[in-house]
Amino acid sequence: MAGTVEYDVVVVGAGAAGMTAALTTARSGLNTVLVEKASVYGGSTARSGAGIWVPNNDVLLAAGVPDTFGKADTYMAAVVGPEVSAARRQAFLTYGPRAIAYLQKWTPLRFAWMEGYPDYYPELPGGMPDGRSIEPLALDANVLGGELAHLNGPYQASPPGTVVYTVDYRWLSLVARHPRGLAVATEIVWRYLQLAAQGKKPVTMGQALAGGLRAGLIAAGVPVRLNTPLLDLHSEDGRVAGVLTRHDGAETLIRARRAVVVASGGFEHNERMRKQFQAAPIGTDWTIGADSNTGDGIEAGQRAGAALGLMDDAWWGPMIPLPGEPWFCLSERTLPGTIFVNQAGKRFVNEAAPYSDVVHTMYEKGHIPCWMITDQDYRNRYLFKDLAPLLPYPADWYSSGALVKDWTIGGLAAKIGVPAAALSATISRFNAQARAGRDPDFHRGDSAYDAYFADPANRPSPCLAPIWLPPYYAFTIVPGDLGTKGGLTTDARARVLRPDGTVIGGLYAAGNASAAVMGHSYAGAGSTLGPAMTFGHVAGLDIAATAR
Ligand SMILES: Cc1cc2nc3c(=O)[nH]c(=O)nc-3n(C[C@H](O)[C@H](O)[C@H](O)COP(=O)(O)OP(=O)(O)OC[C@H]3O[C@@H](n4cnc5c(N)ncnc54)[C@H](O)[C@@H]3O)c2cc1C
């Protein structure tokens, strides 16, 4: 072993959870180090859309959103169910707003309400049809200096010369359909020109969030050691007292006088763990989480005696297995003129339901893969991924098998191996319902959420349009995810628990390394990052309080 060094606090993993925890302990006066396995910081956080679901925070209240702790608690209780303790749920709702205020104080991050982006179950008690999610405003990446070069890349880069927010996507999809689409397209260029004229290097979404957190750590003097994976936790006298790491081939014990925070993300890229804990078919090909998230902190915590929870679940989303990387199929699925069909050629789900629910249904009913059926009318109307309306789908989408096309429904059915008569009957039935503007079979369009990524110019329902104009298309849909949501079991203070409910001294966990406060559900846009930052902050506060 190369040697031993000592800090008050060691944080493992430089994503939203870890960077928030490290900021909190450092600003509380504790000598803190952050170790990161990858050659870049930011993890999945940097790749993300950076929607953040933290009810009742200052940003929302300043924007006039009529949220309260009570409303949010009622909503969360209804969404999350009894599996998550009221104490943890309420710790999230209590400390979430404080975490947002803390980040606005100690980092260059500034947030804005994602106006109109509904909670995912807005009709439940306490739910909000206009939403309570926030996202970062554009960050001037110049604040990162040389550290910008070590920021993990985005999942989908915004086009050069634009400043795009997550809330813009809804309108950009409708650029050929709605005047606001064109207005937003103009605005994203105008925003860029204004900021560039001031010498700024604007970044948004996950790049802004991870970059802003990193800038906070620079200001707080926290070293972030890249290429330094946690190998194992180190215990002394029955407490966790440090981490064993490797850097440049040499192993180092980093002792932690106060505590270790495991924030090393989920296990989405660990084939063995996925097969052990999750339902088949499963693997690592359909996730879009950061490559370095292989569950190391979860397994190390388990070796130290921790209980695990929610390991069978993930932050699921239907994906199209496009060449290179799966595509998280969001607006493409909910815009009118699409249906999902199973191997029998039948619909089986509300295609516009929250992404996690659609995949839960795919697994429960065994419809893997399934297909998204559309037509040329849909192609003519909407942006698809980054492909403008009317343009042909790329050739390699066909050659990879992710997409097939045919001039008849029967031909399409033959190409995907479903019964032609059944597919024709499904489409005829759906078309009649779409023309009437109601989906009595699966209630697509009944929730305000379904209409968010829909087409207000489509009548009579913004969510339903017939599939009628050849050629017809079928996209393969597989159950993918943004990352896993199971991990170390924690209490309301983010302390890691043993199976008997006792606390493992010196060990905290937050983010996707811990079992999610959302349980098996997904309350609204940002339900992974909001809790990740909140419990990172809670861990930091608890360590600081215990240290005094
Ligand atoms: C394309 C995309 C879009 C998304 N959009 C949203 C969104 O809008 N809102 C939302 O709430 N969520 C979103 N998510 C999900 C969200 O990004 C993640 O759930 C969240 O970032 C998890 O945060 P984390 O801090 O737990 O993990 P991460 O951000 O993944 O950070 C974990 C870090 O730990 C490091 N690590 C792993 N193993 C070790 C080890 N052995 N030693 C040291 N370090 C280690 C990793 O390299 C990584 O840097 C999205 C995800 C993706 C991929």
XYZ file of C-alpha atoms and ligand atoms in Angstrom:
601
model
C 0.000 0.000 0.000
C 1.334 3.442 -0.977
C 0.402 5.057 2.275
C -2.245 6.531 4.477
C -3.682 10.007 4.496
C -6.346 11.421 6.769
C -9.293 13.809 6.417
C -12.343 14.535 8.519
C -14.664 13.363 5.759
C -14.200 11.224 2.657
C -16.906 11.452 -0.002
C -17.020 8.779 -2.710
C -18.349 9.821 -6.119
C -18.493 13.225 -7.798
C -22.137 13.356 -8.885
C -24.925 15.535 -7.505
C -25.152 13.623 -4.223
C -21.420 13.487 -3.523
C -20.603 17.039 -4.519
C -23.465 18.406 -2.408
C -22.325 16.348 0.584
C -18.711 17.460 0.191
C -19.736 21.098 -0.156
C -21.780 20.869 3.022
C -19.062 19.280 5.170
C -16.380 21.597 3.804
C -18.503 24.709 4.404
C -19.158 23.376 7.909
C -15.436 23.556 8.555
C -14.563 19.887 8.068
C -11.498 18.875 6.121
C -13.047 17.018 3.170
C -11.800 15.068 0.167
C -13.829 13.669 -2.705
C -12.600 10.570 -4.559
C -13.909 9.847 -8.045
C -13.356 6.659 -9.999
C -13.674 8.089 -13.507
C -11.240 10.380 -15.276
C -14.049 12.960 -15.274
C -16.413 14.264 -12.599
C -20.170 14.634 -12.898
C -21.307 11.027 -13.385
C -24.890 10.698 -14.631
C -25.609 14.130 -13.194
C -23.540 15.783 -15.935
C -25.398 13.749 -18.580
C -28.821 14.606 -17.232
C -31.572 17.088 -18.041
C -31.085 18.430 -14.485
C -34.759 18.636 -13.675
C -34.939 18.824 -9.889
C -38.022 17.855 -7.893
C -37.849 19.570 -4.531
C -41.288 20.786 -3.432
C -41.884 24.050 -1.646
C -38.436 25.543 -2.263
C -37.659 29.275 -2.397
C -37.372 29.326 -6.185
C -40.900 27.947 -6.549
C -42.365 30.204 -3.904
C -40.736 33.277 -5.458
C -42.297 32.276 -8.796
C -45.708 32.228 -7.133
C -46.175 28.452 -7.087
C -48.709 27.774 -4.328
C -46.799 24.916 -2.720
C -46.631 24.006 0.956
C -44.981 21.291 3.020
C -48.410 19.820 3.734
C -49.439 19.659 0.085
C -46.174 18.032 -0.894
C -46.373 15.554 1.978
C -49.907 14.546 0.997
C -48.792 14.079 -2.596
C -45.676 12.105 -1.735
C -47.575 9.857 0.643
C -50.024 9.073 -2.167
C -47.325 8.496 -4.787
C -44.635 6.710 -2.844
C -46.797 4.499 -0.682
C -46.045 2.892 2.659
C -42.697 1.329 1.708
C -40.787 4.502 2.498
C -41.037 5.732 6.076
C -42.816 9.004 6.775
C -39.659 10.112 8.585
C -37.499 9.814 5.460
C -40.145 11.336 3.243
C -40.532 14.285 5.588
C -36.768 14.689 5.966
C -36.655 15.069 2.184
C -39.424 17.656 2.230
C -37.874 19.536 5.155
C -34.264 19.596 3.963
C -34.882 19.768 0.205
C -35.722 23.488 0.219
C -32.754 24.126 2.535
C -30.443 22.259 0.151
C -31.598 24.420 -2.774
C -31.058 27.603 -0.742
C -27.642 26.321 0.346
C -26.551 25.641 -3.229
C -27.710 29.085 -4.328
C -25.627 30.525 -1.501
C -22.407 28.539 -1.915
C -22.246 27.829 -5.656
C -22.828 29.878 -8.818
C -25.960 27.788 -9.459
C -29.234 29.627 -9.889
C -32.463 27.782 -10.538
C -35.756 28.503 -12.304
C -39.203 26.929 -12.126
C -39.956 24.558 -15.008
C -43.300 26.217 -15.443
C -46.028 23.957 -16.729
C -44.090 20.652 -16.402
C -46.686 18.724 -14.373
C -46.042 16.415 -11.477
C -46.271 12.908 -12.867
C -49.565 12.224 -11.058
C -51.039 15.722 -10.975
C -54.548 14.469 -10.238
C -53.536 12.813 -6.945
C -54.105 14.821 -3.744
C -51.431 17.496 -3.441
C -50.353 17.002 -7.089
C -49.625 20.044 -9.222
C -50.675 20.226 -12.895
C -48.285 23.156 -13.441
C -45.516 21.288 -11.681
C -43.018 21.948 -8.940
C -39.766 21.043 -10.723
C -36.854 23.434 -11.170
C -33.751 23.410 -13.350
C -30.457 25.351 -13.363
C -30.166 28.570 -15.311
C -27.292 28.718 -17.780
C -23.925 28.553 -16.031
C -20.912 30.434 -17.333
C -18.462 27.554 -17.706
C -15.575 30.011 -17.428
C -16.009 29.713 -13.649
C -14.541 26.217 -13.930
C -11.257 27.304 -15.495
C -9.189 24.219 -16.350
C -11.688 21.976 -14.574
C -14.099 22.370 -17.494
C -11.941 19.859 -19.375
C -12.718 17.214 -16.729
C -16.503 17.603 -16.776
C -18.294 14.440 -17.969
C -20.079 15.046 -21.284
C -23.834 15.427 -21.830
C -26.145 12.660 -23.059
C -27.254 14.860 -25.906
C -25.303 18.026 -26.622
C -27.315 21.133 -27.473
C -26.643 22.375 -31.009
C -23.678 24.791 -31.114
C -24.736 28.413 -30.730
C -27.791 27.670 -28.597
C -28.719 27.769 -24.915
C -31.383 25.089 -24.453
C -33.265 24.372 -21.237
C -35.173 21.180 -20.502
C -38.445 23.112 -20.619
C -37.655 24.169 -24.195
C -37.887 20.609 -25.575
C -41.633 20.527 -25.433
C -41.848 23.463 -27.807
C -38.896 22.530 -29.996
C -40.708 19.262 -30.794
C -43.533 21.392 -32.154
C -41.453 23.740 -34.286
C -43.461 22.831 -37.385
C -46.808 22.883 -35.583
C -47.054 25.795 -33.218
C -45.905 29.445 -33.310
C -44.361 29.005 -29.877
C -42.089 26.290 -31.314
C -40.554 28.815 -33.677
C -40.408 31.452 -30.948
C -38.494 29.092 -28.634
C -36.151 28.063 -31.470
C -35.345 31.740 -31.983
C -35.003 32.393 -28.271
C -32.425 29.628 -27.697
C -30.161 31.250 -30.284
C -30.824 34.743 -28.936
C -29.938 33.616 -25.386
C -26.658 32.286 -26.669
C -25.812 35.435 -28.590
C -26.492 37.611 -25.550
C -24.342 35.514 -23.214
C -21.563 34.991 -25.758
C -21.436 38.753 -26.348
C -20.650 39.144 -22.653
C -17.748 36.697 -23.033
C -19.642 33.902 -21.313
C -19.459 30.215 -22.167
C -23.007 29.123 -21.339
C -23.844 25.538 -20.420
C -27.238 24.220 -19.293
C -28.960 21.147 -17.879
C -26.638 18.523 -16.381
C -23.553 20.363 -17.558
C -24.666 23.412 -15.580
C -25.614 21.393 -12.521
C -22.434 19.320 -12.289
C -20.283 22.284 -13.331
C -21.929 24.574 -10.776
C -21.448 22.042 -7.982
C -17.808 21.580 -8.972
C -17.322 25.365 -8.942
C -18.726 25.373 -5.416
C -16.135 22.785 -4.408
C -13.319 24.797 -5.986
C -14.369 27.825 -3.938
C -14.644 25.713 -0.789
C -11.177 24.224 -1.369
C -12.305 20.597 -1.645
C -9.852 18.423 -3.576
C -11.533 16.152 -6.127
C -9.273 13.228 -6.890
C -10.102 11.767 -10.294
C -9.079 8.251 -11.347
C -9.266 7.239 -7.688
C -11.844 4.463 -7.221
C -13.089 3.281 -3.883
C -11.954 -0.340 -3.594
C -13.415 -1.001 -0.168
C -14.515 0.634 3.050
C -12.118 0.543 5.979
C -13.466 -0.136 9.476
C -11.963 0.354 12.916
C -13.610 -0.570 16.224
C -16.888 -1.449 14.509
C -17.151 1.914 12.687
C -16.374 2.861 9.139
C -13.206 4.904 9.381
C -12.003 5.401 5.831
C -11.764 4.090 2.294
C -9.237 2.010 0.472
C -8.581 3.538 -2.945
C -6.263 3.082 -5.871
C -4.527 5.791 -7.859
C -1.919 5.251 -10.565
C -1.768 1.582 -9.604
C -0.949 2.294 -5.954
C -3.391 1.537 -3.150
C -3.951 4.208 -0.517
C -5.960 4.147 2.677
C -7.710 7.453 3.156
C -8.768 7.588 6.781
C -11.874 9.529 7.747
C -11.861 10.937 11.271
C -15.612 11.646 11.133
C -17.360 9.793 8.336
C -17.482 8.386 4.831
C -20.284 9.335 2.447
C -20.958 6.773 -0.287
C -22.343 8.630 -3.299
C -20.939 6.410 -6.022
C -24.141 6.140 -8.062
C -26.103 3.050 -9.006
C -25.165 -0.345 -10.452
C -26.612 0.183 -13.909
C -23.412 -0.896 -15.652
C -22.805 -4.002 -13.533
C -24.083 -6.981 -15.541
C -23.635 -9.409 -12.643
C -25.583 -7.307 -10.138
C -28.337 -6.556 -12.626
C -28.839 -10.266 -13.330
C -28.684 -11.066 -9.607
C -31.201 -8.467 -8.443
C -33.412 -7.577 -11.405
C -35.980 -9.319 -13.580
C -34.998 -10.799 -16.945
C -34.431 -9.739 -19.607
C -31.822 -7.384 -18.180
C -28.280 -6.339 -18.936
C -26.222 -3.201 -19.318
C -27.011 -2.360 -22.959
C -30.206 -0.403 -22.364
C -29.103 1.981 -19.636
C -27.930 5.521 -20.322
C -26.411 6.117 -16.869
C -22.700 6.949 -16.565
C -20.433 4.039 -17.583
C -18.501 4.171 -14.317
C -21.577 3.401 -12.189
C -20.988 -0.267 -11.418
C -22.332 -0.475 -7.873
C -18.915 -0.431 -6.160
C -20.108 1.633 -3.191
C -23.224 -0.502 -2.768
C -21.183 -3.694 -2.651
C -18.606 -2.165 -0.300
C -21.416 -1.016 2.001
C -22.932 -4.469 1.922
C -19.582 -5.985 2.930
C -19.557 -3.532 5.848
C -22.899 -4.956 6.973
C -25.453 -2.681 5.285
C -28.967 -3.706 4.296
C -29.983 -3.164 0.673
C -33.346 -1.965 -0.626
C -35.199 -1.531 -3.947
C -32.504 -3.479 -5.801
C -35.051 -4.860 -8.260
C -36.013 -1.411 -9.466
C -34.525 1.388 -11.580
C -35.338 4.842 -12.933
C -36.848 3.104 -15.933
C -37.715 4.581 -19.297
C -38.670 3.072 -22.663
C -35.643 3.225 -24.976
C -35.125 2.840 -28.690
C -31.912 0.815 -29.165
C -30.392 3.191 -31.721
C -26.849 2.471 -32.912
C -24.237 3.921 -30.561
C -26.504 4.579 -27.605
C -30.129 3.888 -26.668
C -32.487 6.809 -27.124
C -34.646 7.758 -24.133
C -38.024 7.847 -25.859
C -39.969 10.659 -24.171
C -41.748 13.227 -26.338
C -41.453 10.890 -29.340
C -43.715 8.429 -27.503
C -46.263 10.868 -26.146
C -46.820 13.026 -29.226
C -49.988 12.043 -31.108
C -49.772 9.505 -33.913
C -47.991 6.718 -32.028
C -49.048 3.527 -30.281
C -47.116 0.787 -28.472
C -48.011 -2.779 -29.427
C -46.939 -6.124 -27.995
C -46.005 -9.372 -29.750
C -49.723 -10.041 -30.281
C -50.072 -6.739 -32.160
C -52.189 -5.223 -29.373
C -51.887 -2.074 -27.293
C -51.194 -2.737 -23.622
C -50.407 0.593 -21.956
C -51.072 4.318 -21.952
C -48.127 5.320 -24.146
C -47.993 8.795 -22.558
C -47.801 7.538 -18.965
C -44.735 8.398 -16.832
C -41.695 6.543 -18.211
C -41.120 4.440 -15.119
C -44.718 3.172 -15.207
C -44.510 2.195 -18.871
C -41.489 -0.006 -18.204
C -43.017 -1.490 -15.041
C -45.941 -2.524 -17.261
C -43.606 -3.949 -19.919
C -41.984 -6.166 -17.280
C -45.212 -7.102 -15.493
C -46.923 -8.152 -18.710
C -43.820 -9.575 -20.388
C -44.005 -7.317 -23.464
C -40.265 -7.064 -24.157
C -39.465 -5.867 -26.697
C -42.517 -4.040 -27.895
C -42.907 -1.684 -30.832
C -43.876 1.932 -31.313
C -45.984 2.169 -34.461
C -46.205 5.499 -36.311
C -46.743 6.835 -39.801
C -45.458 9.416 -42.258
C -47.901 12.052 -40.988
C -46.167 11.877 -37.592
C -42.738 12.142 -39.281
C -43.910 15.204 -41.176
C -45.113 16.931 -38.024
C -42.609 16.517 -35.189
C -38.964 16.686 -34.193
C -37.723 13.148 -33.475
C -34.597 13.064 -31.295
C -32.643 15.779 -33.124
C -34.165 15.036 -36.530
C -36.239 17.877 -37.972
C -39.753 17.155 -39.279
C -40.006 15.721 -42.818
C -36.390 14.483 -42.915
C -35.955 10.750 -43.532
C -34.895 8.602 -40.581
C -31.147 7.765 -40.793
C -30.160 4.631 -42.715
C -28.319 3.097 -39.764
C -31.501 3.123 -37.667
C -32.856 0.622 -40.193
C -29.663 -1.398 -40.613
C -29.301 -1.744 -36.827
C -32.819 -3.202 -36.617
C -34.116 -0.412 -34.358
C -36.561 0.739 -37.048
C -38.511 -0.914 -39.849
C -40.717 0.662 -42.485
C -43.369 -0.627 -44.855
C -46.035 0.765 -47.153
C -48.724 -1.473 -45.702
C -49.725 -2.410 -42.157
C -49.589 -6.078 -43.179
C -46.042 -5.658 -44.463
C -44.995 -3.863 -41.290
C -46.535 -6.595 -39.150
C -44.621 -9.262 -41.070
C -41.344 -7.397 -40.567
C -41.741 -7.231 -36.771
C -43.300 -10.683 -36.499
C -46.731 -9.787 -35.131
C -50.082 -11.040 -36.539
C -51.125 -8.718 -39.381
C -54.865 -8.984 -38.714
C -54.368 -8.097 -35.060
C -52.179 -5.095 -35.835
C -54.669 -3.823 -38.420
C -57.537 -4.235 -35.967
C -55.569 -2.430 -33.240
C -54.816 0.501 -35.510
C -58.407 0.720 -36.794
C -59.762 0.757 -33.257
C -57.198 3.300 -32.089
C -57.830 5.541 -35.107
C -61.550 5.653 -34.389
C -60.828 6.575 -30.775
C -58.271 9.198 -31.826
C -60.792 10.813 -34.155
C -63.262 10.923 -31.285
C -60.549 12.315 -28.990
C -60.903 9.692 -26.206
C -58.965 6.562 -25.319
C -61.330 4.445 -23.230
C -58.920 1.490 -23.467
C -55.847 3.014 -21.776
C -56.937 6.559 -20.891
C -54.154 8.277 -22.784
C -54.810 11.972 -22.451
C -56.906 11.781 -19.292
C -54.073 13.066 -17.068
C -52.626 16.558 -17.456
C -49.215 14.849 -17.477
C -50.037 13.020 -20.724
C -50.625 16.315 -22.483
C -47.278 17.902 -21.560
C -45.284 16.456 -24.466
C -48.289 16.457 -26.777
C -49.533 18.721 -29.562
C -51.991 21.484 -28.619
C -52.652 22.028 -32.337
C -53.962 18.487 -32.716
C -57.758 18.131 -32.449
C -59.880 16.977 -30.766
C -57.269 15.621 -28.312
C -53.672 16.907 -28.144
C -52.602 13.365 -27.256
C -54.316 11.212 -29.900
C -53.956 11.178 -33.683
C -54.784 8.413 -36.164
C -52.050 6.395 -37.855
C -53.097 6.533 -41.491
C -50.469 7.899 -43.900
C -48.064 5.363 -45.439
C -45.288 4.479 -45.136
C -45.720 3.062 -41.660
C -42.894 2.708 -39.149
C -42.175 0.420 -36.189
C -39.502 1.362 -33.642
C -38.199 -1.350 -31.315
C -38.791 -0.409 -27.680
C -36.759 -1.938 -24.863
C -36.870 -1.358 -21.095
C -34.004 1.026 -20.398
C -33.168 3.294 -17.510
C -31.497 6.491 -16.377
C -29.745 4.452 -13.681
C -30.725 2.121 -10.846
C -32.550 3.257 -7.708
C -31.745 0.447 -5.254
C -28.859 0.513 -2.851
C -27.791 1.009 0.743
C -30.680 1.415 3.162
C -30.533 4.723 5.000
C -32.477 6.528 7.705
C -33.856 10.071 7.719
C -30.340 11.357 8.538
C -28.783 9.525 5.543
C -27.003 7.125 7.912
C -26.532 3.610 6.524
C -28.463 0.883 8.330
C -27.863 -2.813 8.998
C -30.630 -5.352 8.283
C -31.639 -5.118 11.969
C -32.149 -1.358 11.626
C -29.092 -0.313 13.652
C -26.784 2.386 12.322
C -23.353 1.575 10.914
C -21.211 4.183 12.614
C -19.315 6.529 10.333
C -21.178 5.546 7.144
C -23.615 7.683 5.146
C -25.088 7.248 1.664
C -26.980 9.429 -0.812
C -28.110 9.425 -4.432
C -28.363 6.238 -6.452
C -25.971 4.407 -4.132
C -28.834 4.463 -1.607
C -32.355 3.027 -1.766
C -34.522 5.839 -3.153
C -36.900 7.905 -1.027
C -39.253 7.668 -4.025
C -39.735 3.939 -3.409
C -40.944 2.242 -6.594
C -42.379 5.488 -7.919
C -41.387 8.747 -9.623
C -43.182 11.836 -8.338
C -42.173 14.392 -10.956
C -39.362 15.608 -13.204
C -36.256 15.603 -11.047
C -37.219 12.879 -8.597
C -33.730 11.413 -8.642
C -31.605 14.573 -8.485
C -33.783 16.395 -5.932
C -33.425 13.638 -3.312
C -29.772 12.969 -4.270
C -28.789 16.559 -3.470
C -31.078 16.740 -0.455
C -29.700 13.628 1.227
C -26.138 14.604 0.284
C -26.829 17.828 2.172
C -28.509 15.971 5.050
C -25.487 13.659 5.361
C -23.152 16.653 5.417
C -25.203 18.467 8.063
C -25.442 15.367 10.231
C -21.711 14.720 10.051
C -21.033 18.348 10.937
C -23.508 18.281 13.826
C -22.029 15.068 15.159
C -18.514 16.470 14.848
C -19.162 19.454 17.068
C -29.626 11.336 -19.945
C -30.066 11.425 -18.520
C -31.016 12.379 -18.167
C -31.445 12.472 -16.850
N -32.292 13.485 -16.503
C -32.638 13.624 -15.205
C -33.406 14.740 -14.778
O -33.723 15.647 -15.548
N -33.763 14.804 -13.465
C -33.393 13.840 -12.566
O -33.748 13.947 -11.386
N -32.629 12.803 -12.952
C -32.228 12.687 -14.225
N -31.425 11.658 -14.586
C -30.963 10.715 -13.555
C -29.890 11.388 -12.707
O -28.936 11.976 -13.557
C -29.199 10.406 -11.768
O -30.145 9.618 -11.111
C -28.365 11.197 -10.761
O -27.410 11.945 -11.462
C -27.699 10.311 -9.740
O -26.839 11.113 -8.972
P -25.709 10.439 -8.110
O -24.931 11.542 -7.490
O -26.277 9.396 -7.238
O -24.825 9.644 -9.178
P -23.923 10.135 -10.374
O -24.216 11.504 -10.809
O -23.948 9.070 -11.401
O -22.471 10.171 -9.698
C -21.875 9.004 -9.207
C -20.368 9.159 -9.343
O -19.733 8.122 -8.589
C -18.611 7.696 -9.314
N -18.195 6.365 -8.873
C -18.717 5.165 -9.205
N -18.021 4.177 -8.604
C -17.049 4.765 -7.865
C -15.988 4.270 -7.059
N -15.772 2.958 -6.901
N -15.161 5.163 -6.465
C -15.331 6.516 -6.657
N -16.293 7.028 -7.448
C -17.159 6.157 -8.029
C -19.089 7.732 -10.745
O -17.998 7.723 -11.631
C -19.887 9.022 -10.770
O -19.085 10.121 -11.129
C -30.957 11.562 -15.882
C -30.002 10.614 -16.230
C -29.542 10.548 -17.534
C -28.476 9.542 -17.871
